[in-house]
């Protein structure tokens, strides 16, 4: 059997007690998590507040390192990679979508989506045509010239998803991407994630409190107290 795209082996992330503070005991944000995810998978991570979902996503993003255990994404060992390798991983292989969209409000929708390609040194014409492809995918082709501050929250999030995919990452991570949206906006965002999964544009790992989002995933990972409580289809 081929190796899974993402492999976590006995991963823990402990935060030591704050020195001198009261009630500041050590916290095991993740406690011996082992998990494998395939490259064509749409995975939803669910569980109560504080169970370690964002911690897990930060580790997968190479923004933080485990205090014990191993994490591989493809061939890259995130637990031991040097800073240069992690920077290159984040730039080339990864897209991230947050609850609060982190777009540049005074730039147009198209400029926001182009920006990662321009920063990577790609010519403007190619960056714009690639951005427009993604804006069509997320249903915002007609809004490409609008300023971000003229969009609804759901439209902002779809712009953020287009931006996260523009450089063809292998892995798209999202932390509560519908957490700040009304139900109509959330439904449109979910449609976009379904399209990303159906077209196998990237492996998708989404942390969510939404039953609709979790229900759309092919794989569901339920966490509790820093551990994986259950996984299922
Ligand atoms: N920098 C930190 N220092 C100490 N403890 C931390 C730190 N970051 C997170 N934690 C603790 O680790 C645990 C897991 O946090 P995490 O943010 O991963 O939870 P979560 O599942 O994403 O919760 P939510 O659904 O509320 O976003 C929590 O108990 C949290 O207080
Ligand atoms: Mg969180």
Coordinates of C-alpha atoms and ligand atoms in Angstrom, one line a residue:
X1 CA 0.0 0.0 0.0
X2 CA 1.4 3.5 -0.8
X3 CA 2.2 5.7 2.1
X4 CA -0.4 8.3 3.0
X5 CA 0.2 11.9 2.1
X6 CA 0.0 13.1 5.7
X7 CA 1.3 10.9 8.5
X8 CA 1.2 11.8 12.2
X9 CA 2.9 9.4 14.6
X10 CA 2.5 9.8 18.3
X11 CA 2.4 13.5 18.0
X12 CA 2.2 15.6 21.3
X13 CA 2.3 19.3 21.8
X14 CA 2.7 20.3 25.4
X15 CA 2.8 23.8 26.7
X16 CA 4.9 24.1 29.9
X17 CA 3.5 25.8 33.0
X18 CA 3.9 29.6 32.9
X19 CA 6.6 30.4 35.4
X20 CA 5.5 32.2 38.5
X21 CA 1.8 32.3 37.6
X22 CA -1.0 30.6 39.5
X23 CA -3.1 27.9 38.0
X24 CA -0.7 27.6 35.1
X25 CA 0.0 23.9 35.0
X26 CA 1.4 22.3 31.8
X27 CA -1.2 21.7 29.1
X28 CA -1.1 18.8 26.6
X29 CA -2.8 20.5 23.7
X30 CA -2.2 17.4 21.7
X31 CA -1.6 14.1 23.4
X32 CA -0.2 11.1 21.4
X33 CA -2.1 11.7 18.2
X34 CA -1.5 9.2 15.3
X35 CA -3.3 9.8 12.0
X36 CA -3.0 9.2 8.3
X37 CA -4.7 11.2 5.6
X38 CA -4.7 10.5 1.8
X39 CA -3.8 13.1 -0.8
X40 CA -7.3 13.1 -2.3
X41 CA -9.1 13.4 1.0
X42 CA -11.5 16.0 2.3
X43 CA -11.1 15.7 6.1
X44 CA -13.1 17.6 8.7
X45 CA -11.7 17.9 12.2
X46 CA -14.3 18.5 14.9
X47 CA -14.5 18.5 18.7
X48 CA -15.2 20.8 21.6
X49 CA -13.4 24.1 22.2
X50 CA -9.9 23.6 23.5
X51 CA -9.5 20.0 22.3
X52 CA -6.5 20.8 20.2
X53 CA -7.9 21.4 16.6
X54 CA -6.1 24.6 15.9
X55 CA -2.9 23.2 17.5
X56 CA -3.1 20.3 15.1
X57 CA -3.6 22.6 12.1
X58 CA -0.6 24.8 13.1
X59 CA 1.6 21.7 13.2
X60 CA 0.4 20.7 9.8
X61 CA 1.1 24.2 8.6
X62 CA 4.7 24.0 9.8
X63 CA 4.0 27.1 12.0
X64 CA 4.7 25.2 15.2
X65 CA 6.5 22.0 16.0
X66 CA 5.5 19.0 18.1
X67 CA 7.2 18.4 21.4
X68 CA 7.1 14.7 20.7
X69 CA 6.4 12.5 17.7
X70 CA 6.7 12.8 13.9
X71 CA 4.7 14.6 11.2
X72 CA 5.3 14.0 7.5
X73 CA 3.6 15.8 4.7
X74 CA 4.7 14.0 1.5
X75 CA 8.4 13.5 1.9
X76 CA 8.9 16.4 4.3
X77 CA 9.5 15.7 8.0
X78 CA 7.8 18.7 9.6
X79 CA 9.0 17.8 13.1
X80 CA 12.7 18.1 12.1
X81 CA 12.8 20.2 9.0
X82 CA 15.0 23.4 9.0
X83 CA 13.5 26.8 8.7
X84 CA 14.3 27.2 5.0
X85 CA 12.5 23.9 4.2
X86 CA 9.5 25.0 6.3
X87 CA 9.4 28.4 4.6
X88 CA 9.5 26.8 1.1
X89 CA 6.8 24.3 2.2
X90 CA 4.5 27.1 3.3
X91 CA 5.1 29.1 0.2
X92 CA 4.8 26.3 -2.4
X93 CA 2.8 23.4 -1.0
X94 CA 0.4 25.0 1.4
X95 CA -2.7 27.1 1.3
X96 CA -4.4 28.4 4.5
X97 CA -7.8 29.8 5.1
X98 CA -8.7 31.5 8.4
X99 CA -12.0 32.4 10.1
X100 CA -11.2 36.1 9.6
X101 CA -10.2 36.4 6.0
X102 CA -7.0 38.4 6.3
X103 CA -7.5 40.1 2.9
X104 CA -6.1 43.5 2.1
X105 CA -9.2 45.7 2.1
X106 CA -8.0 48.5 -0.1
X107 CA -7.0 46.2 -2.9
X108 CA -9.3 44.7 -5.5
X109 CA -10.5 41.1 -5.3
X110 CA -8.3 40.1 -8.3
X111 CA -5.2 41.9 -6.8
X112 CA -5.7 40.0 -3.5
X113 CA -5.8 36.7 -5.3
X114 CA -2.8 37.6 -7.6
X115 CA -0.6 38.8 -4.7
X116 CA 1.0 35.5 -3.7
X117 CA 2.1 34.9 -7.4
X118 CA 3.4 38.5 -7.8
X119 CA 5.4 38.2 -4.5
X120 CA 6.8 34.9 -5.9
X121 CA 8.1 36.9 -8.9
X122 CA 5.6 35.7 -11.5
X123 CA 4.7 38.1 -14.4
X124 CA 1.5 40.1 -14.0
X125 CA -0.4 38.8 -17.0
X126 CA 0.0 35.1 -16.0
X127 CA -0.8 35.9 -12.4
X128 CA -4.0 37.7 -13.5
X129 CA -5.2 34.9 -15.7
X130 CA -4.5 32.3 -13.0
X131 CA -6.3 34.5 -10.4
X132 CA -9.3 34.8 -12.8
X133 CA -9.5 31.0 -13.1
X134 CA -9.8 30.7 -9.4
X135 CA -12.3 33.6 -9.1
X136 CA -14.5 31.7 -11.6
X137 CA -14.2 28.6 -9.5
X138 CA -15.4 30.4 -6.4
X139 CA -18.2 32.2 -8.3
X140 CA -16.7 35.7 -8.1
X141 CA -15.5 36.2 -11.7
X142 CA -17.9 39.1 -12.0
X143 CA -16.6 40.8 -8.9
X144 CA -12.9 40.7 -9.7
X145 CA -12.6 44.5 -9.9
X146 CA -14.4 45.2 -6.7
X147 CA -12.7 46.3 -3.6
X148 CA -12.6 43.8 -0.8
X149 CA -14.4 46.1 1.6
X150 CA -17.4 46.1 -0.9
X151 CA -17.9 42.3 -0.4
X152 CA -20.1 40.3 2.0
X153 CA -18.4 38.1 4.5
X154 CA -19.1 35.0 2.5
X155 CA -17.6 36.6 -0.7
X156 CA -14.6 37.7 1.3
X157 CA -14.1 34.1 2.4
X158 CA -14.4 32.8 -1.2
X159 CA -11.8 35.4 -2.2
X160 CA -9.5 34.1 0.5
X161 CA -10.0 30.5 -0.7
X162 CA -9.2 31.6 -4.3
X163 CA -6.0 33.3 -2.9
X164 CA -5.1 30.2 -0.9
X165 CA -5.3 28.0 -4.1
X166 CA -3.7 30.3 -6.6
X167 CA -0.2 28.8 -6.4
X168 CA -1.5 25.2 -6.7
X169 CA -0.8 24.0 -3.2
X170 CA -0.9 20.3 -2.5
X171 CA -2.7 20.9 0.9
X172 CA -5.4 23.4 1.8
X173 CA -5.9 23.9 5.5
X174 CA -8.8 25.9 6.9
X175 CA -9.6 26.8 10.5
X176 CA -13.3 27.4 11.1
X177 CA -13.8 28.9 7.6
X178 CA -17.5 29.4 8.1
X179 CA -17.3 30.4 11.7
X180 CA -18.0 34.0 11.0
X181 CA -20.6 33.6 8.2
X182 CA -24.4 33.5 8.1
X183 CA -26.0 30.2 6.9
X184 CA -26.3 31.4 3.2
X185 CA -22.7 32.6 3.1
X186 CA -21.5 29.4 4.8
X187 CA -23.4 27.3 2.3
X188 CA -21.7 29.0 -0.7
X189 CA -18.3 28.6 1.0
X190 CA -19.1 24.9 1.5
X191 CA -20.0 24.5 -2.2
X192 CA -16.5 25.8 -3.0
X193 CA -14.8 23.3 -0.8
X194 CA -16.9 20.6 -2.4
X195 CA -15.7 21.7 -5.8
X196 CA -12.1 21.7 -4.6
X197 CA -12.5 18.2 -3.4
X198 CA -14.4 17.0 -6.5
X199 CA -11.7 18.4 -8.8
X200 CA -8.9 17.1 -6.5
X201 CA -7.3 20.6 -6.5
X202 CA -5.7 19.9 -3.1
X203 CA -6.0 17.7 -0.1
X204 CA -8.4 19.5 2.2
X205 CA -8.3 19.6 6.1
X206 CA -10.9 21.7 7.6
X207 CA -11.4 22.4 11.3
X208 CA -15.1 23.1 11.9
X209 CA -17.9 23.4 14.4
X210 CA -20.4 23.1 11.6
X211 CA -22.3 19.9 11.1
X212 CA -22.9 20.8 7.4
X213 CA -19.2 21.2 6.7
X214 CA -18.3 18.0 8.6
X215 CA -21.1 16.2 6.8
X216 CA -19.7 17.1 3.4
X217 CA -16.2 15.7 4.3
X218 CA -15.2 12.3 3.1
X219 CA -13.4 11.7 6.4
X220 CA -14.2 12.9 9.8
X221 CA -11.8 13.1 12.7
X222 CA -13.3 13.8 16.1
X223 CA -11.0 15.1 18.9
X224 CA -11.4 15.4 22.6
X225 CA -8.9 16.5 25.2
X226 CA -5.9 16.5 22.8
X227 CA -6.6 13.1 21.5
X228 CA -8.4 11.6 18.4
X229 CA -11.6 10.2 19.8
X230 CA -12.9 8.7 16.6
X231 CA -12.4 8.7 12.9
X232 CA -14.9 7.7 10.3
X233 CA -16.1 8.2 6.8
Ligands
LIG1 N1 0.3 29.3 23.5 C1 -0.3 28.5 24.3 N2 0.1 28.4 25.6 C2 -0.5 27.5 26.5 N3 -1.6 26.8 26.2 C3 -2.1 26.9 24.9 C4 -1.5 27.7 23.9 N4 -2.2 27.6 22.8 C5 -3.2 26.7 23.0 N5 -3.1 26.3 24.3 C6 -4.0 25.3 25.0 O1 -4.1 24.2 24.2 C7 -5.4 23.6 24.1 C8 -5.8 23.4 22.7 O2 -6.0 24.7 22.1 P1 -6.5 24.8 20.6 O3 -6.4 26.3 20.3 O4 -5.8 23.9 19.7 O5 -8.1 24.4 20.7 P2 -9.2 24.3 19.6 O6 -9.7 22.9 19.6 O7 -8.8 25.0 18.4 O8 -10.4 25.2 20.3 P3 -11.5 26.2 19.6 O9 -12.5 25.4 19.1 O10 -11.9 27.1 20.8 O11 -10.7 27.1 18.6 C9 -6.3 24.6 25.0 O12 -6.4 24.1 26.3 C10 -5.5 25.8 24.9 O13 -5.7 26.6 26.1
LIG2 MG1 -9.3 26.7 17.3

